[in-house]
Every structure is written in C-alpha cells, then in structure tokens.
Amino acid sequence: MHILVADDDPSSQYLLATMFKSRGHLVTTANDGREALELARDNPPDILVTDILMPVMDGYQLAREWKTDDDLSGVPLVFYTANYTDADDERFALSLGADKFLFKPLDPTILLNEIEQILKLSSEGHLKAHMPSDVNDTDVLKEYNARLVSKLEGQLLEVQETRVDLETTVKQLSEMVDGAVTAIAKLVEARDPYTSGHQERVSALAETISRTMTGDESFTQGVRLAGLIHDIGKIYVPAEILSKPRRLTPAEFSLVKVHPQVAYDVLASIAFPWPIADYIVQHHERMDGSGYPNGLKGEDISLGGRILAVADVMEAMSSHRPYKVAAGIDAALDEIEKNSGHFYDSEVAAACVLVFTEQGFKFPDAAASPLIQSQG
Ligand SMILES: [Fe+2]
Ligand SMILES: [Fe+2]
C-alpha cells in the first residue's frame, strides 16, 4: 500500500517511513502540509499519516483541504501527533474529517496495527466515511486558532523546560570546574601546606579587585579560579626549598622561578572557559618587563595576570613567611602604591588600595592556615 507521511521533524519522519517500509509499504514523505497536498494530488496515496504542528501548512489546514478535495476526500487521514495534545484537539481533528487521532509516541506494533486496520477497511470499502462536520468557515477558523494557540503554548512550555534543563547543566558544569580546580589545588597543598592558605587568600583578593575594576562576573570567576591554583607549579620545586626558614640562594631561587611555567604546562591543555593558564604563567611578570618567566611588559601581560600579580604580592607581604615576619597590610599597600605603573598595573594597584581602604577588604580568616607561608 502507498502511505504518505507528513511530518516536519526529520527523525520522526524517518522512523515512520522505516517502520512502514519494513512491512512492505510504499512510503512517500512530505515536510509540511502544502508539500503533502501537492504530492497527493500528483499521486494519491492509500492513506495519509500527518503531524499537526508543521510550517507552511499545518495538519489542520491540510485536513480541511484534503476532505474538500474530490480526489482525496475518500483517502483515509490519520493524525499522529506529539504529546502536547488534548481532547479538544482530537475532537477538532475528527470534526475536520480525520479517520483517526493517535498520540505520539506510540508502540510501533500498535501504530502499525492501527494504520493497517484502517488500510484494510478502506480497501474493502468498509471504512466508515468521516466527512467534515457541517460547520461554517468562521467557526472552523475560530476553533482552529484556539487549537493552534494551545499547541504553541505547549511548545513554548517545552522550550522553557529545555532552557531550565540547560541552566541546570551549566550550573553542574561550573560546579565540576570548581571541583576540578579544588582537586588540583589540593595536590600542592598535600606536599606544601603553606601554599594552600596563600592561594585561597590571593584568590579572594584577586576576585574582589577584578569585580571592582571590571564588574564582569564571568571574568571575575576566571580570575578567582586562577588565584586558587596560581602556585601549583611549586609541585616541581623541592619541598625543603619552599619551607626554608631563610632567604634563598640564587640557585635555589632559580628553581622557584620555574613554577609559573610548570603550572602553564600542566594547565594549558585543559579547556577552561577562561585562559587561566595565561593568567597564571604571568603572575610574576612586572609592567616594566623585570618579571619572570618571560619578561613581558605592560599590556602584553593579560589583565588576569596583572591582577594576580598585585594580589600575590599583597598577600605575600602581609603574611608571615618561613624567612621573615609579615610586613603587614599597610606596608604591603605602600609597596603597591610606590611601584604602581612600574611593577604593577596602575589601575589594578588603585583598585587594590580601594578594596582595602574603602571596601574594608580582609583576607579570609587565616586561623585554618599555617603561620608561615611559602616563598613566592
Ligand atoms: Fe608564585
Ligand atoms: Fe603566589
């Protein structure tokens, strides 16, 4: 038998066609009501199986044309339509002369049996003729509009549900990134407990400076995460050097200086939503080119890197180190202001001073952290 399938959803169209073909039927497919009508007028099928909500001409309009066409009105018409349908849709569809109204998704065996039953009755001339109810065009149009609006509402609801699902997924992904960064941070902490408190405090200050300067919450989250792991490259530096209670020799310091590059090499291949590896490799660069590892100057250093640099120095100076007592917040702020524009980006430096003096920023409670901090 020849079955015409009208459905704008390619996967649904493909499934129906495959199912009917598997039973030896000839299948023609159309993407909308207009196309179905044209195909049927050229070569009338034995049955039409149609969706309702389709572009160009929907299933209701198609049914109305079908049942008033001399050549097609005798061909059975079955609606097979998605789940946002209700009893009113069915009543309206049958009033247009449809022979059957089936809800998606239906078990394939049941669907095939339904269609083949109608085909059998039709070919034997036993199919009860379903002709359109004798109603005027205005009433049909009114009902048609009401049905269409209810369908669009259903689809809108689906779109909204999809959006909520997407928002949940984004939230889960960002929690995953946070979890991964925290796990990376723990790797260094396990070996060098002094680094852990330092990274957290640098992260908190960098986050606040970034938010104050840019007001860009997404960028700020990138800076916050970069702060949390900016010293992970220290995993490569011998532990005894990190916690040495005196100044480092030049040879030891050159070992410490590789830590930004080590961090970069570890992080560069991870597809974070922000260029975290770039921020981190630049946290010891200085605006005048005197920093390391690449001696970058000025705006060649990313804003994320410039913020981390200031936050890192602030934290390092105001906390105790294995080789010195803390200089304190005021002395640290003096250092930042004195070298603003030379070592440190002047806007970042100004924002740093602002967050301490005007916003009352305080480093997160150091109680949980060790008294002494690591070098760098
Ligand atoms: Fe560092
Ligand atoms: Fe640091």
PDB file of C-alpha atoms in Angstrom, residues 167-183 224-225 273-274:
ATOM      1  CA  GLU A 167      20.656  26.239  33.048  1.00  0.00           C
ATOM      2  CA  THR A 168      20.917  23.212  35.342  1.00  0.00           C
ATOM      3  CA  THR A 169      23.572  21.678  33.084  1.00  0.00           C
ATOM      4  CA  VAL A 170      25.577  24.928  33.023  1.00  0.00           C
ATOM      5  CA  LYS A 171      25.400  25.072  36.828  1.00  0.00           C
ATOM      6  CA  GLN A 172      26.531  21.452  37.103  1.00  0.00           C
ATOM      7  CA  LEU A 173      29.405  22.081  34.684  1.00  0.00           C
ATOM      8  CA  SER A 174      30.583  25.137  36.583  1.00  0.00           C
ATOM      9  CA  GLU A 175      30.457  23.153  39.830  1.00  0.00           C
ATOM     10  CA  MET A 176      32.516  20.494  38.081  1.00  0.00           C
ATOM     11  CA  VAL A 177      35.150  23.058  37.040  1.00  0.00           C
ATOM     12  CA  ASP A 178      35.246  24.352  40.616  1.00  0.00           C
ATOM     13  CA  GLY A 179      35.631  20.795  41.896  1.00  0.00           C
ATOM     14  CA  ALA A 180      38.432  20.058  39.427  1.00  0.00           C
ATOM     15  CA  VAL A 181      40.306  23.248  40.370  1.00  0.00           C
ATOM     16  CA  THR A 182      39.954  22.489  44.069  1.00  0.00           C
ATOM     17  CA  ALA A 183      41.291  18.979  43.440  1.00  0.00           C
ATOM     18  CA  ARG A 224      39.142  33.631  41.207  1.00  0.00           C
ATOM     19  CA  LEU A 225      39.837  30.085  39.950  1.00  0.00           C
ATOM     20  CA  PRO A 273      36.089  28.648  29.974  1.00  0.00           C
ATOM     21  CA  TRP A 274      38.811  31.285  30.655  1.00  0.00           C
TER      22      TRP A 274
END
